[in-house]
Tab-separated table of C-alpha atoms in Angstrom:
chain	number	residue	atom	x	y	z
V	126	UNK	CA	-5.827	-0.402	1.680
V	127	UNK	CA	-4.198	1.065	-1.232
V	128	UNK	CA	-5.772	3.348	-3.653
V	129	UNK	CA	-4.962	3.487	-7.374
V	130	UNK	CA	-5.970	5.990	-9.626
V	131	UNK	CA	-9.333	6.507	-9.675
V	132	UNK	CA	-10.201	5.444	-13.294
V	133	UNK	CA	-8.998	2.315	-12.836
V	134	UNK	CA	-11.240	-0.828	-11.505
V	135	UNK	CA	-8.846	-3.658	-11.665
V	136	UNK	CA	-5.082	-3.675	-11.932
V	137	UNK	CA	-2.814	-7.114	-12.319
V	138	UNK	CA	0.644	-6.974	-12.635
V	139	UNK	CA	2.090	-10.404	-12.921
V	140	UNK	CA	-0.299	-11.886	-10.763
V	141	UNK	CA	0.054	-15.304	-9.650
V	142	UNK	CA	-2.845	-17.602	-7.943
V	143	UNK	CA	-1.913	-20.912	-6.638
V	144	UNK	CA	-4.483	-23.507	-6.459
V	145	UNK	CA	-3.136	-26.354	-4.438
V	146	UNK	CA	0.532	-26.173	-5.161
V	147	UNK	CA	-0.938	-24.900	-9.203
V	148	UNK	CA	-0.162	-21.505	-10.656
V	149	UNK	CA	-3.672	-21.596	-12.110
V	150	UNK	CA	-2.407	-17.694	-12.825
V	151	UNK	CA	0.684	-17.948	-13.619
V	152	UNK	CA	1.816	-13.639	-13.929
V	153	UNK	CA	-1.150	-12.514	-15.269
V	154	UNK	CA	-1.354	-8.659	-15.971
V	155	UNK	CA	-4.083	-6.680	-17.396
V	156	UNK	CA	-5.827	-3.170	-16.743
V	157	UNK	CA	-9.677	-2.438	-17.051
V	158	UNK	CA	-10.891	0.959	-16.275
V	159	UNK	CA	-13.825	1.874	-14.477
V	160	UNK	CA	-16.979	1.691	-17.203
V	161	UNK	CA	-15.533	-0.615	-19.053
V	162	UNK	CA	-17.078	-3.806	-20.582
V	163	UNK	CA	-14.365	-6.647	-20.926
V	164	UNK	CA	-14.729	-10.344	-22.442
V	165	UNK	CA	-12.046	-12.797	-21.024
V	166	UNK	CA	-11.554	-15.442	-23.568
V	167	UNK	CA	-9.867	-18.707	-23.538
V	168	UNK	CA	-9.804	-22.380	-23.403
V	169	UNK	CA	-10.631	-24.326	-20.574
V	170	UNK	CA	-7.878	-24.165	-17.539
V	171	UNK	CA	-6.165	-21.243	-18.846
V	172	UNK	CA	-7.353	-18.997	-15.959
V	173	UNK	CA	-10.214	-17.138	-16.572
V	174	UNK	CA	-12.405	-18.020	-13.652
V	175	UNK	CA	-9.183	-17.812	-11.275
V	176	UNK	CA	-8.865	-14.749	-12.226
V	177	UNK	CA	-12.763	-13.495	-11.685
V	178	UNK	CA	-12.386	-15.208	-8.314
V	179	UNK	CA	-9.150	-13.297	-7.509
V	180	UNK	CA	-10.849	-9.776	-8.193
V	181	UNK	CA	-13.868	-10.738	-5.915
V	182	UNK	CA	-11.504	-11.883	-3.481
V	183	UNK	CA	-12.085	-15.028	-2.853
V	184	UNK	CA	-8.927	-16.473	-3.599
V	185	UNK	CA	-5.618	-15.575	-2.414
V	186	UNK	CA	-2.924	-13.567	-4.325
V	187	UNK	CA	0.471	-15.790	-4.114
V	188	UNK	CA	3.034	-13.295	-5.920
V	189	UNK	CA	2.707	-9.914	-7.723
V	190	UNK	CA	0.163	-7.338	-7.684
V	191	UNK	CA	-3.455	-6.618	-7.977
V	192	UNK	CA	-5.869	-4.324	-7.103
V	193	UNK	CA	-9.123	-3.352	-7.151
V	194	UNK	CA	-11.466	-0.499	-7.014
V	195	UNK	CA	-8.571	0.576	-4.788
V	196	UNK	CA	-8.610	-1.928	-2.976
V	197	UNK	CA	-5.037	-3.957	-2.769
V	198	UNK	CA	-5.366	-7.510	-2.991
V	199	UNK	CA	-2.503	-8.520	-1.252
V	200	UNK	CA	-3.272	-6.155	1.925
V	201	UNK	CA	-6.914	-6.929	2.222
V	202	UNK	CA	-9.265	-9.190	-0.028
V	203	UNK	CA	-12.348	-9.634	2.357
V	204	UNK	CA	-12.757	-5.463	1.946
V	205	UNK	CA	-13.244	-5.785	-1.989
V	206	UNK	CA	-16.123	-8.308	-1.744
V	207	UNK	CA	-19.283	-5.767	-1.310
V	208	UNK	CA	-17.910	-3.794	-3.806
V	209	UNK	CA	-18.056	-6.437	-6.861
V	210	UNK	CA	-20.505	-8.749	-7.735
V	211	UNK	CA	-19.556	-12.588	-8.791
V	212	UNK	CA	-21.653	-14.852	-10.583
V	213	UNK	CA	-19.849	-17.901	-11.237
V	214	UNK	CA	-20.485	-21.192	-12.961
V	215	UNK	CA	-23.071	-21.960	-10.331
V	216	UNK	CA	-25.755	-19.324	-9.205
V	217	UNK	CA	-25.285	-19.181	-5.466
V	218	UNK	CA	-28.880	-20.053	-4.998
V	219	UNK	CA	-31.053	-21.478	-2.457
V	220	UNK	CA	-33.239	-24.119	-4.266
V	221	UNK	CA	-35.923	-24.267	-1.389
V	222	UNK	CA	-36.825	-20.704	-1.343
V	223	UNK	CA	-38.448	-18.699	-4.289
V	224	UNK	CA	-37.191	-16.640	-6.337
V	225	UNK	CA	-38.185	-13.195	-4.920
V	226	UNK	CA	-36.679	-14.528	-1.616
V	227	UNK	CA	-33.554	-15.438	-3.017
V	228	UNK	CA	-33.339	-11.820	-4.078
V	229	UNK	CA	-34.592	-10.492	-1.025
V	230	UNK	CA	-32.035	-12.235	1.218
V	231	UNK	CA	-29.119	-11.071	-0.694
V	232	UNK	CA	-30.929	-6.894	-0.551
V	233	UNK	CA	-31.006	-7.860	3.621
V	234	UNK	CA	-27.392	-8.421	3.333
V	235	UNK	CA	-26.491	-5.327	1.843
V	236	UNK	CA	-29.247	-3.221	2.975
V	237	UNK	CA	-31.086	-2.793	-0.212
V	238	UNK	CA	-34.987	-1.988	-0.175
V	239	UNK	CA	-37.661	-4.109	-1.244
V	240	UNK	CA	-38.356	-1.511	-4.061
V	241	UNK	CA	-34.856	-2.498	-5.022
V	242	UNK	CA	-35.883	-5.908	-5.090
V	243	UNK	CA	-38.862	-4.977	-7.350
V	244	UNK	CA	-37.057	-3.250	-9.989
V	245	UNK	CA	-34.492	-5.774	-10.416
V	246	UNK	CA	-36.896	-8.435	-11.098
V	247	UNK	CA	-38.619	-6.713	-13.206
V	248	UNK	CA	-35.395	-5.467	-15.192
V	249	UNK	CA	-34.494	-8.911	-15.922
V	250	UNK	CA	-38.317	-9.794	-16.982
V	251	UNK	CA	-39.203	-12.085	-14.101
V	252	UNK	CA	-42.675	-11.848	-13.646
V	253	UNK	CA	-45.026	-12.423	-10.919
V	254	UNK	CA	-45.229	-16.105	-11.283
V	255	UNK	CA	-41.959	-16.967	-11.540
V	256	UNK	CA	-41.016	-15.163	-8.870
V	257	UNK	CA	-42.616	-16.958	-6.507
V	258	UNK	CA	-41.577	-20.256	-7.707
V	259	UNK	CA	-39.050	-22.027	-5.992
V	260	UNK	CA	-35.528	-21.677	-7.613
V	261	UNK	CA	-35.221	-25.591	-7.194
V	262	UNK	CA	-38.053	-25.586	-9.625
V	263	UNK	CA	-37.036	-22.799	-12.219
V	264	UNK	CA	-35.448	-23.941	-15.642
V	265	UNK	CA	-31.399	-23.347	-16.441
V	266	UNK	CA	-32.411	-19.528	-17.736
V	267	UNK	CA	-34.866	-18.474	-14.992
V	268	UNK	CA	-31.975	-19.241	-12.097
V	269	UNK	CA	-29.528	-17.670	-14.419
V	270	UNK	CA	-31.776	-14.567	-14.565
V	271	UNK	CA	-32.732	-14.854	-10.578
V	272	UNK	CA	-29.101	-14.683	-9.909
V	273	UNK	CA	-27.806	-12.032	-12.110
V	274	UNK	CA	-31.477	-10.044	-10.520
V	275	UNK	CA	-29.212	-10.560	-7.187
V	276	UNK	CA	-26.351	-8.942	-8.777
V	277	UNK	CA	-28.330	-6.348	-9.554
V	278	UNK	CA	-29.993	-5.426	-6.405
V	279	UNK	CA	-26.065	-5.351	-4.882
V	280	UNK	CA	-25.335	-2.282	-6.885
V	281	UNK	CA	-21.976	-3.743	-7.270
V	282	UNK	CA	-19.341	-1.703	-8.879
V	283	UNK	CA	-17.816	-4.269	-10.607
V	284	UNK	CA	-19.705	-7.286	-11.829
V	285	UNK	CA	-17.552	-10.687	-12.387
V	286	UNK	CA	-19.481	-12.701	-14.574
V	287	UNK	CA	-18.547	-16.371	-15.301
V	288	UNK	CA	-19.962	-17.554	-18.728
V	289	UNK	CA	-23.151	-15.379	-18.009
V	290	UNK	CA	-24.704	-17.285	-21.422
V	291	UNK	CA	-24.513	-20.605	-20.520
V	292	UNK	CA	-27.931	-22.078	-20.131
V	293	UNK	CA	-29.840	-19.473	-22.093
V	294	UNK	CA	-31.753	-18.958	-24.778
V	295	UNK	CA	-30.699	-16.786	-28.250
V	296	UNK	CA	-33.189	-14.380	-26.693
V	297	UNK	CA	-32.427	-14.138	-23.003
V	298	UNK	CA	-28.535	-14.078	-24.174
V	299	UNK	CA	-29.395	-10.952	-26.211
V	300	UNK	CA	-31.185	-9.524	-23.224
V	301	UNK	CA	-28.485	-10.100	-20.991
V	302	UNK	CA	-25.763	-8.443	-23.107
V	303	UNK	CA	-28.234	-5.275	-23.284
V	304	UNK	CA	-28.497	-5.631	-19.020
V	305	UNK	CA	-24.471	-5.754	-19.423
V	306	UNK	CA	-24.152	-2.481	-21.492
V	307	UNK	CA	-26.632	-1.222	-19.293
V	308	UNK	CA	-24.800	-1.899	-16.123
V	309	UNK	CA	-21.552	-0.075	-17.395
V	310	UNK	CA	-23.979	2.801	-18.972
V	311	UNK	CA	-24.728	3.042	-14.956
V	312	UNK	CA	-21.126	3.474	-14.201
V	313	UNK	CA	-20.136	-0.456	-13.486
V	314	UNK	CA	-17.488	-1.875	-14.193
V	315	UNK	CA	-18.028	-5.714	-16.112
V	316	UNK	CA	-15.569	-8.274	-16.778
V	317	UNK	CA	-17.259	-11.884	-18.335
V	318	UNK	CA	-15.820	-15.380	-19.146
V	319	UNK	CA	-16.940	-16.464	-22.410
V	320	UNK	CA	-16.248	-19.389	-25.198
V	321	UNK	CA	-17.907	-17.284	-27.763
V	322	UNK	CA	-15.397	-16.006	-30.035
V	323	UNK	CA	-18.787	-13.963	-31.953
V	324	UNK	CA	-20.315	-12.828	-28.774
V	325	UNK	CA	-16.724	-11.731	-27.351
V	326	UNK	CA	-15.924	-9.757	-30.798
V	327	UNK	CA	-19.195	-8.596	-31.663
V	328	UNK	CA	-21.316	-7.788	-28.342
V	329	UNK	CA	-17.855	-6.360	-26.226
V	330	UNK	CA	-15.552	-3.477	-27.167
V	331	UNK	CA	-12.782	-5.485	-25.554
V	332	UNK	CA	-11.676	-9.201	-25.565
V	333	UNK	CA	-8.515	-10.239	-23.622
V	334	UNK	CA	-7.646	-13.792	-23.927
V	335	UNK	CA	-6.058	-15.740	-21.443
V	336	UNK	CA	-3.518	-19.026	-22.049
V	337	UNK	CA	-1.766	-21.044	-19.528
V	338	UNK	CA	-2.734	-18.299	-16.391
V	339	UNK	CA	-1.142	-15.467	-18.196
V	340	UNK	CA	-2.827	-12.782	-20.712
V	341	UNK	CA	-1.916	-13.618	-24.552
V	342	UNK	CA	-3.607	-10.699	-26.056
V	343	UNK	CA	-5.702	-7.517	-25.409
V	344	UNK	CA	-8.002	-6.423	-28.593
V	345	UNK	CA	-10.127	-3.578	-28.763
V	346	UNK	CA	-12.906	-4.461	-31.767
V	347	UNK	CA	-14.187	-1.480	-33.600
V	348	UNK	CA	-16.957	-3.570	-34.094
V	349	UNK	CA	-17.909	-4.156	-30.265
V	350	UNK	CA	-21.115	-1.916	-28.946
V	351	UNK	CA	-20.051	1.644	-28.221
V	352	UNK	CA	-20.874	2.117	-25.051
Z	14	UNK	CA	-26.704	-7.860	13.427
Z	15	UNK	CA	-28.688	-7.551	10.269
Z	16	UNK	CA	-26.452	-10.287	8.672
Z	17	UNK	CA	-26.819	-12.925	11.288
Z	18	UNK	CA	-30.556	-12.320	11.827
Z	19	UNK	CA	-31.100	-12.662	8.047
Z	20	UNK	CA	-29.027	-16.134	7.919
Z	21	UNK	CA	-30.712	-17.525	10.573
Z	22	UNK	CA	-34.011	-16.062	9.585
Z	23	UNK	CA	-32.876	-17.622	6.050
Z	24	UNK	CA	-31.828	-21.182	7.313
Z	25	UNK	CA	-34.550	-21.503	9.833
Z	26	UNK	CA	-37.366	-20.807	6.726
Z	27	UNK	CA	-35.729	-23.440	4.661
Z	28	UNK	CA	-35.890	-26.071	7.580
Z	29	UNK	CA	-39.496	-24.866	7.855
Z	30	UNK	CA	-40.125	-25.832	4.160
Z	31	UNK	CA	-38.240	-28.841	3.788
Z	32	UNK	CA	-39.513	-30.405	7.597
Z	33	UNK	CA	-35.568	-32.071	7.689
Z	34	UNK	CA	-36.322	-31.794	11.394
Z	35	UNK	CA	-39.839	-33.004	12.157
Z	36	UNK	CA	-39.290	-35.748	9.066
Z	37	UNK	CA	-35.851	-37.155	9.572
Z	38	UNK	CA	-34.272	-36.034	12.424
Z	39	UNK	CA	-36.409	-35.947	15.586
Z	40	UNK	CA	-37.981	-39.675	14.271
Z	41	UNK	CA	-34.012	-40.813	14.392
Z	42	UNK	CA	-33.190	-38.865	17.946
Z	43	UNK	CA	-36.421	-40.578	19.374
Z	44	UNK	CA	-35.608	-44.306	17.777
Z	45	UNK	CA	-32.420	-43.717	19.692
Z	46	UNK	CA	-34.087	-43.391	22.777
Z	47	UNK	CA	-36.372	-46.240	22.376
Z	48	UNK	CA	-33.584	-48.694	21.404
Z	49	UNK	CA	-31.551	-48.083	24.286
Z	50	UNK	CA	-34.575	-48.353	26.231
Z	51	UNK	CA	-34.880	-51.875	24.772
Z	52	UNK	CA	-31.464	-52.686	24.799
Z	53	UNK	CA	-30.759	-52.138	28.387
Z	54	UNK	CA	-34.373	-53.300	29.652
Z	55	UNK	CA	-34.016	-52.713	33.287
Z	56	UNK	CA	-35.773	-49.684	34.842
Z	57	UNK	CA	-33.247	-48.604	37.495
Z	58	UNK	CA	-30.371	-48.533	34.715
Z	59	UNK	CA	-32.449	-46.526	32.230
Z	60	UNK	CA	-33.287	-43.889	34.892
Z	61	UNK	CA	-29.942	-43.909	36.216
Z	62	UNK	CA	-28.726	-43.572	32.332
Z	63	UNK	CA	-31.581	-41.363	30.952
Z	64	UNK	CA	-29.037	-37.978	30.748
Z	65	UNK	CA	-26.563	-39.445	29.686
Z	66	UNK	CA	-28.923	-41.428	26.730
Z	67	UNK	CA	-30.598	-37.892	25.875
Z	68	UNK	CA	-27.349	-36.447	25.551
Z	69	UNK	CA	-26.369	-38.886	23.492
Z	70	UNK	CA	-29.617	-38.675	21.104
Z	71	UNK	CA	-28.986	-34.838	20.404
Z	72	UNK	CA	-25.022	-35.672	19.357
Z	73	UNK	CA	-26.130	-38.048	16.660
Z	74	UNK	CA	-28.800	-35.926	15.515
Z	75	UNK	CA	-26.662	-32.717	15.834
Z	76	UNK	CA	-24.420	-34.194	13.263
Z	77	UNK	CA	-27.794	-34.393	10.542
Z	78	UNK	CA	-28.571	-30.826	11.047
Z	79	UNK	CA	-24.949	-29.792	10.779
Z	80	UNK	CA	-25.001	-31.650	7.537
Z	81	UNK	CA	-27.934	-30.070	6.038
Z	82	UNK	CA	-27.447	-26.692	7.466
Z	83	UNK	CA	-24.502	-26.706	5.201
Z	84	UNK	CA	-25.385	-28.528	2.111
Z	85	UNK	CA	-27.996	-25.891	1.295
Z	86	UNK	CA	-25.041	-23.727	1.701
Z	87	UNK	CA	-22.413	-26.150	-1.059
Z	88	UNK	CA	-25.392	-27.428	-3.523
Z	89	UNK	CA	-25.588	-24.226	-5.734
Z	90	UNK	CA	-22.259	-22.845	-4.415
Z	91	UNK	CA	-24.376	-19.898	-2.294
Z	92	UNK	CA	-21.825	-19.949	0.395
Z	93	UNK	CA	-19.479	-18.290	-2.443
Z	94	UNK	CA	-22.296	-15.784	-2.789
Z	95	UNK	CA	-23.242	-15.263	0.933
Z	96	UNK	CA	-19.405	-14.439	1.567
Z	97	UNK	CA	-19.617	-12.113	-1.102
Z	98	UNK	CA	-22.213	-9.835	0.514
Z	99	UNK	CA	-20.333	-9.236	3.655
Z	100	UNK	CA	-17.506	-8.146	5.148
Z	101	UNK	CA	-17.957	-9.879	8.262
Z	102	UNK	CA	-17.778	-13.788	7.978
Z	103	UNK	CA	-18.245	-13.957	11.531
Z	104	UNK	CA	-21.175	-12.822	11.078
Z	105	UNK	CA	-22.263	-15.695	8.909
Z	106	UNK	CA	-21.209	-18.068	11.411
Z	107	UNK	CA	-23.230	-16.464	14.128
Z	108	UNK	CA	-26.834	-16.746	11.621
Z	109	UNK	CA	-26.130	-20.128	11.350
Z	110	UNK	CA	-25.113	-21.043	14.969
Z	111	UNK	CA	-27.863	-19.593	15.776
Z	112	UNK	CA	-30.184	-21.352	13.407
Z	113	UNK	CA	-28.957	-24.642	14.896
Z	114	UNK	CA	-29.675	-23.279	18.076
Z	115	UNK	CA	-32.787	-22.690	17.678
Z	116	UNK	CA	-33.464	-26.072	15.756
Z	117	UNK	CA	-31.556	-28.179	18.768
Z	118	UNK	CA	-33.175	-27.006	21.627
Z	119	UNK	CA	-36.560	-27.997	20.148
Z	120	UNK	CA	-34.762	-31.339	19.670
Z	121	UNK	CA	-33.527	-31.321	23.035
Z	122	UNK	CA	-36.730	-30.099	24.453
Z	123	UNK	CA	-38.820	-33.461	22.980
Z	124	UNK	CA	-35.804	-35.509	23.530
Z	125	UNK	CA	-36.220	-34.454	27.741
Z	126	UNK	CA	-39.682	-34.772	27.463
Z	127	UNK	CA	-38.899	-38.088	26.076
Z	128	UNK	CA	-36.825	-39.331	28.848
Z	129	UNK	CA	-39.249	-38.118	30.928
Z	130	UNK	CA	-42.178	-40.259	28.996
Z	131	UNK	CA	-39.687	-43.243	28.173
Z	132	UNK	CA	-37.712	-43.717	31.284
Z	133	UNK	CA	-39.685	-42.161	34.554
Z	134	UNK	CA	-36.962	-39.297	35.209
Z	135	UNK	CA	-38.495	-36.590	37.029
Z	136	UNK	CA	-37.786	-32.903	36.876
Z	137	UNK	CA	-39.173	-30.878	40.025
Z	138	UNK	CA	-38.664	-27.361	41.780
Z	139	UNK	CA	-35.753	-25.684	41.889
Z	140	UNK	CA	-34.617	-28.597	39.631
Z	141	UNK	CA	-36.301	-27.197	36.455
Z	142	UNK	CA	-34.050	-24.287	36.717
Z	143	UNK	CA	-31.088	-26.310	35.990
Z	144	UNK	CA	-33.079	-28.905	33.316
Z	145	UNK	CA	-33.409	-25.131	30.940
Z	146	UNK	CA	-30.112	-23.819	31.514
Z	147	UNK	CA	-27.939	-27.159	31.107
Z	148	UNK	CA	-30.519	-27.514	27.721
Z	149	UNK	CA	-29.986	-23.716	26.610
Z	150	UNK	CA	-25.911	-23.791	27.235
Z	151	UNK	CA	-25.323	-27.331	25.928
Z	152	UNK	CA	-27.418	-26.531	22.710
Z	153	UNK	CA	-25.450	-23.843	22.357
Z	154	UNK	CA	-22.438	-25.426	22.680
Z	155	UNK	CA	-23.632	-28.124	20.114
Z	156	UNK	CA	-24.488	-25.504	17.668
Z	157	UNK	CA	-21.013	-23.423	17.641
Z	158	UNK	CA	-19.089	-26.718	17.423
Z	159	UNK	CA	-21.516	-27.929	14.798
Z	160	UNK	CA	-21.335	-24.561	12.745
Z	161	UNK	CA	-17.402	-24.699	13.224
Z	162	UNK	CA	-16.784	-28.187	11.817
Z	163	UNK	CA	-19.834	-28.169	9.621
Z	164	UNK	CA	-17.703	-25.292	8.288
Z	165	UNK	CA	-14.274	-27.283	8.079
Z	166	UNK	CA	-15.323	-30.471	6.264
Z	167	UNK	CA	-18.314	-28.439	3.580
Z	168	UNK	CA	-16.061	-29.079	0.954
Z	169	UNK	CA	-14.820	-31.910	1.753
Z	170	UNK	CA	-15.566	-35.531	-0.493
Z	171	UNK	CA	-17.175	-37.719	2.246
Z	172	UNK	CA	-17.929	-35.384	4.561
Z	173	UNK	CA	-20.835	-37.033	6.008
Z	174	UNK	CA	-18.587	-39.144	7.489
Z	175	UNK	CA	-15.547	-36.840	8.027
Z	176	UNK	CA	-18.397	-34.504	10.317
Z	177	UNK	CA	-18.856	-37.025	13.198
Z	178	UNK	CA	-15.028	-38.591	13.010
Z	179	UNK	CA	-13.638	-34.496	13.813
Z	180	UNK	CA	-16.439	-33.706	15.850
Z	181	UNK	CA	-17.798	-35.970	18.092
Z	182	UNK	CA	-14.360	-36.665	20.044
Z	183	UNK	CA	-14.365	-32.310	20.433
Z	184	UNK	CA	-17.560	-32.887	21.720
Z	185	UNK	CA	-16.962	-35.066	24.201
Z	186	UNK	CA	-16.236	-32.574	26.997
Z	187	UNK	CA	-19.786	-30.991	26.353
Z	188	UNK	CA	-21.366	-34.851	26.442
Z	189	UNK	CA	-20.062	-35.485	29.973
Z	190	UNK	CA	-20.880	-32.176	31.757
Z	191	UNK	CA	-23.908	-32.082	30.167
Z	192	UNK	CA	-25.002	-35.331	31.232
Z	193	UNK	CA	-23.835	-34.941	34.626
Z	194	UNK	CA	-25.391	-31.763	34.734
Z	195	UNK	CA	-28.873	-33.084	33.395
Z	196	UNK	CA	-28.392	-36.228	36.170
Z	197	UNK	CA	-28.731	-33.272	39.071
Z	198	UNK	CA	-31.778	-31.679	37.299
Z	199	UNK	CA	-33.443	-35.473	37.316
Z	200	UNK	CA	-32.796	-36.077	40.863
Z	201	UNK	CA	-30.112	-38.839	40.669
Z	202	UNK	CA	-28.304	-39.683	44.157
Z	203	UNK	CA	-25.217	-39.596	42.583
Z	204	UNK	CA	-25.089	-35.880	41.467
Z	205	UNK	CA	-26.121	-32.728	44.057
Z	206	UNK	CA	-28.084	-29.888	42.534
Z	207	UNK	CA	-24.603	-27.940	43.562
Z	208	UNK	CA	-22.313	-29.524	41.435
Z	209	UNK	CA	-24.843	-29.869	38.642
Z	210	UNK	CA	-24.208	-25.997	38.351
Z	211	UNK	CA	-20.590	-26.667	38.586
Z	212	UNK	CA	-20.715	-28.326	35.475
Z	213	UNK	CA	-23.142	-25.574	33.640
Z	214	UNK	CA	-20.561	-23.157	34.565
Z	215	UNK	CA	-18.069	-25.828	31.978
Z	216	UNK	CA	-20.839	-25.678	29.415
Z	217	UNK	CA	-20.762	-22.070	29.451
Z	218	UNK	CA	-17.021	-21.937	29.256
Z	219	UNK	CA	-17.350	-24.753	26.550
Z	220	UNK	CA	-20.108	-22.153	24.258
Z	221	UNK	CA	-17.961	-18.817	24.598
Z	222	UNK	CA	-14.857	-20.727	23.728
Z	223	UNK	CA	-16.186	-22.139	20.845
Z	224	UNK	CA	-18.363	-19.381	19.718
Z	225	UNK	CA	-15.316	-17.239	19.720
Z	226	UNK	CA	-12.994	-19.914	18.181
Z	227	UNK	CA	-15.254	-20.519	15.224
Z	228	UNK	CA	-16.133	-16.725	14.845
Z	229	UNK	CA	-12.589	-16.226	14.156
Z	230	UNK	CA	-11.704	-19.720	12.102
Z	231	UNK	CA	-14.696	-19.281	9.738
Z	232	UNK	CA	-13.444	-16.669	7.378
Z	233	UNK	CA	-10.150	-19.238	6.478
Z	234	UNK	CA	-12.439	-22.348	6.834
Z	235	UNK	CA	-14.694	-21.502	4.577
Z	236	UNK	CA	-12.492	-19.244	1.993
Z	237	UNK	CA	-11.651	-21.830	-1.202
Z	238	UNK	CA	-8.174	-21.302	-1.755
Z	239	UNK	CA	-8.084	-24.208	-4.290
């Protein structure tokens, strides 16, 4: 492993991800430090969910650099994985048991409590009936909610979120921003895919956007939420 | 230790819910039985055949519970998630070998009692000894190699198909010494009790090999790099 400085969660310096012969990121380099709440804009194929997958690990770095919470890509990528938390287009859950169980099984894996469990339903407003309904059973917003209460109870240090909003309500989608803030307010790191050029300007201090697997621009809004 | 208790305790309480065993799986395994019984229609063949038929039975029905024990895992993309929370893959593979485990030898444990039922073998004495360990290292021979190439072809298009064309010729090592090995528990004159332990000691050789094997390969195999 190879530690950066210690303010800094994620590092890329002309990274490049190859996806079955395809530079999907094609020398993409960006800094986030630790705390920070980051929107990744752009349009489809341009990179952004390559490039959530690369932090978490999952994929493997072909050229350049990139590291995260110390943790250097290139040496190591299974060591980053229980420190970040992805949640990607699909929510990674088990449609046959209930919600609470879904939750539950990911706390066994990284030793959380049941209280911890408890308190991250109930931060993201599941109540006693939905959570123990099946997740095969629970509409678009309740597995969206199940799964980020997953997140949660992983006390990840940096959370990778892949259009988070997709499939919820105005109301839930306010919620969720206010359970983002919250989670860098708590010291996390969070770095989102959106399509929404309002939510990305309005609800996040920083937008980068991404075209063609490399970053295009980096804006800081003075009108995003101080943290 | 956590991990693979928790993914087996996980896959076994999904089974329990959705019955994919009891409903699908041990109906198929025993229509197998009964068809050969029909088909070869002689009483002398079917108890000189009866391991090798059993042992037959739990191969095609080893490749169903391979396949579900890993689309629960591709449907919502929770494999992504499981390999997420740890840092040991191998770990993961261990939960779920041992979930099949668990889930084969009850197959395997009807499927005897079948033969037993279906074609008049007999298990006796010192005889039963053999019977539960050929059972208890086959099935976990089944399950490693099942968890291994369940593993290889989960995202795979067509890999209902792709599952039985890789595995089945991999498992035919396990299909003959267990056979020959379940002929000695049953009594056959062509098999000693001695040399039906000669081939448990393969089947044992056959599990740690490919408990090891997919311990190691399951981190790459199941790692999306596209």
């Amino acid at each position: 492993m190879t530690s950066v400085a210690g303010d800094t969660a994620i590092r890329l310096a002309d990274a490049v991800v190859a996806l079955g012969g395809f530079p999907a990121l094609a020398g993409a380099s960006m800094s986030v430090e630790r705390g920070e709440l980051v929107a990744l804009r752009g349009a489809n194929g341009t990179g952004k969910s390559t490039l959530l997958r690369l932090c978490a690990g999952l994929v493997p770095l072909a050229r350049g650099g990139a590291t995260v919470l110390g943790v250097d890509l290139a040496d190591d990528r299974v060591a980053v994985r229980q420190l970040v938390g992805l949640l990607g287009h699909r929510n990674g859950l088990y449609a046959e048991l209930t919600c609470r169980e879904n939750v539950a099984f990911t706390a066994q894996l990284v030793g959380a409590s049941p209280n911890d469990v408890d308190d991250a339903l109930q931060r993201l407003g599941i109540d006693a009936r939905v959570a123990v309904t099946r997740a095969g059973a629970l509409s678009a917003g309740q597995r969206r909610r199940t799964a980020l209460a997953s997140l949660i109870v992983r006390r990840a240090q940096l959370w990778l979120l892949d259009e988070p909003h997709a499939g919820l309500d105005t109301a839930a989608r306010n919620e969720l921003d206010v359970i983002l803030r919250d989670a860098t307010r708590s010291g996390a790191t969070v770095l989102y895919t959106t399509h929404e050029v309002d939510r990305a300007g309005l609800a996040t201090p920083r937008t980068v956007t991404l075209s063609g697997g490399c970053v295009t621009s980096d804006v800081s809004s003075k009108f995003g939420v101080a943290q | 230790m956590n991990t693979i208790v928790a993914v087996a305790k996980k896959d076994l309480r999904i089974e329990w819910r959705t019955r994919t065993l009891l409903a699908r799986v041990v109906p198929f395994a025993l229509l197998v039985l009964v068809l050969f019984a029909v088909a070869l229609d002689s009483e002398a063949l079917l108890l000189r055949a009866a391991a090798g038929l059993v042992w037959m039975a739990m191969l095609f029905s080893t490749m169903l519970v391979v396949q579900r024990a890993f689309d629960i895992e591709t449907s919502d993309a929770a494999m992504d998630s499981l390999l997420a929370c740890t840092a040991q893959p191998s770990r993961v593979f261990y939960g779920k070998a041992l979930s099949l485990f668990v889930q084969l030898f009850a197959l395997a444990a009807v499927l005897v009692t079948a033969a037993v039922v279906l074609y008049g073998a007999s298990v006796n004495g010192n005889r039963v000894v053999l019977l539960v360990t050929v059972v208890v290292t086959a099935t976990g021979g089944l399950a490693t190699v099942g968890t291994l190439y369940g593993a290889v072809v989960a995202n795979m298009t067509g890999r209902d198909s792709l599952l039985p064309l890789l595995a089945l010729p991999v498992l035919a090592p396990l299909l003959i010494a267990a056979s020959r090995a379940t002929e000695a528990a049953f009594g056959s004159q062509t098999i000693d009790l001695a040399n039906g332990w000669a081939w448990v000691g393969v089947l044992v050789v056959y599990a740690i090999v490919f408990g090891s094997a997919g311990a190691a390969a399951f981190s790459p195999l199941t790692e999306s790099d596209s």
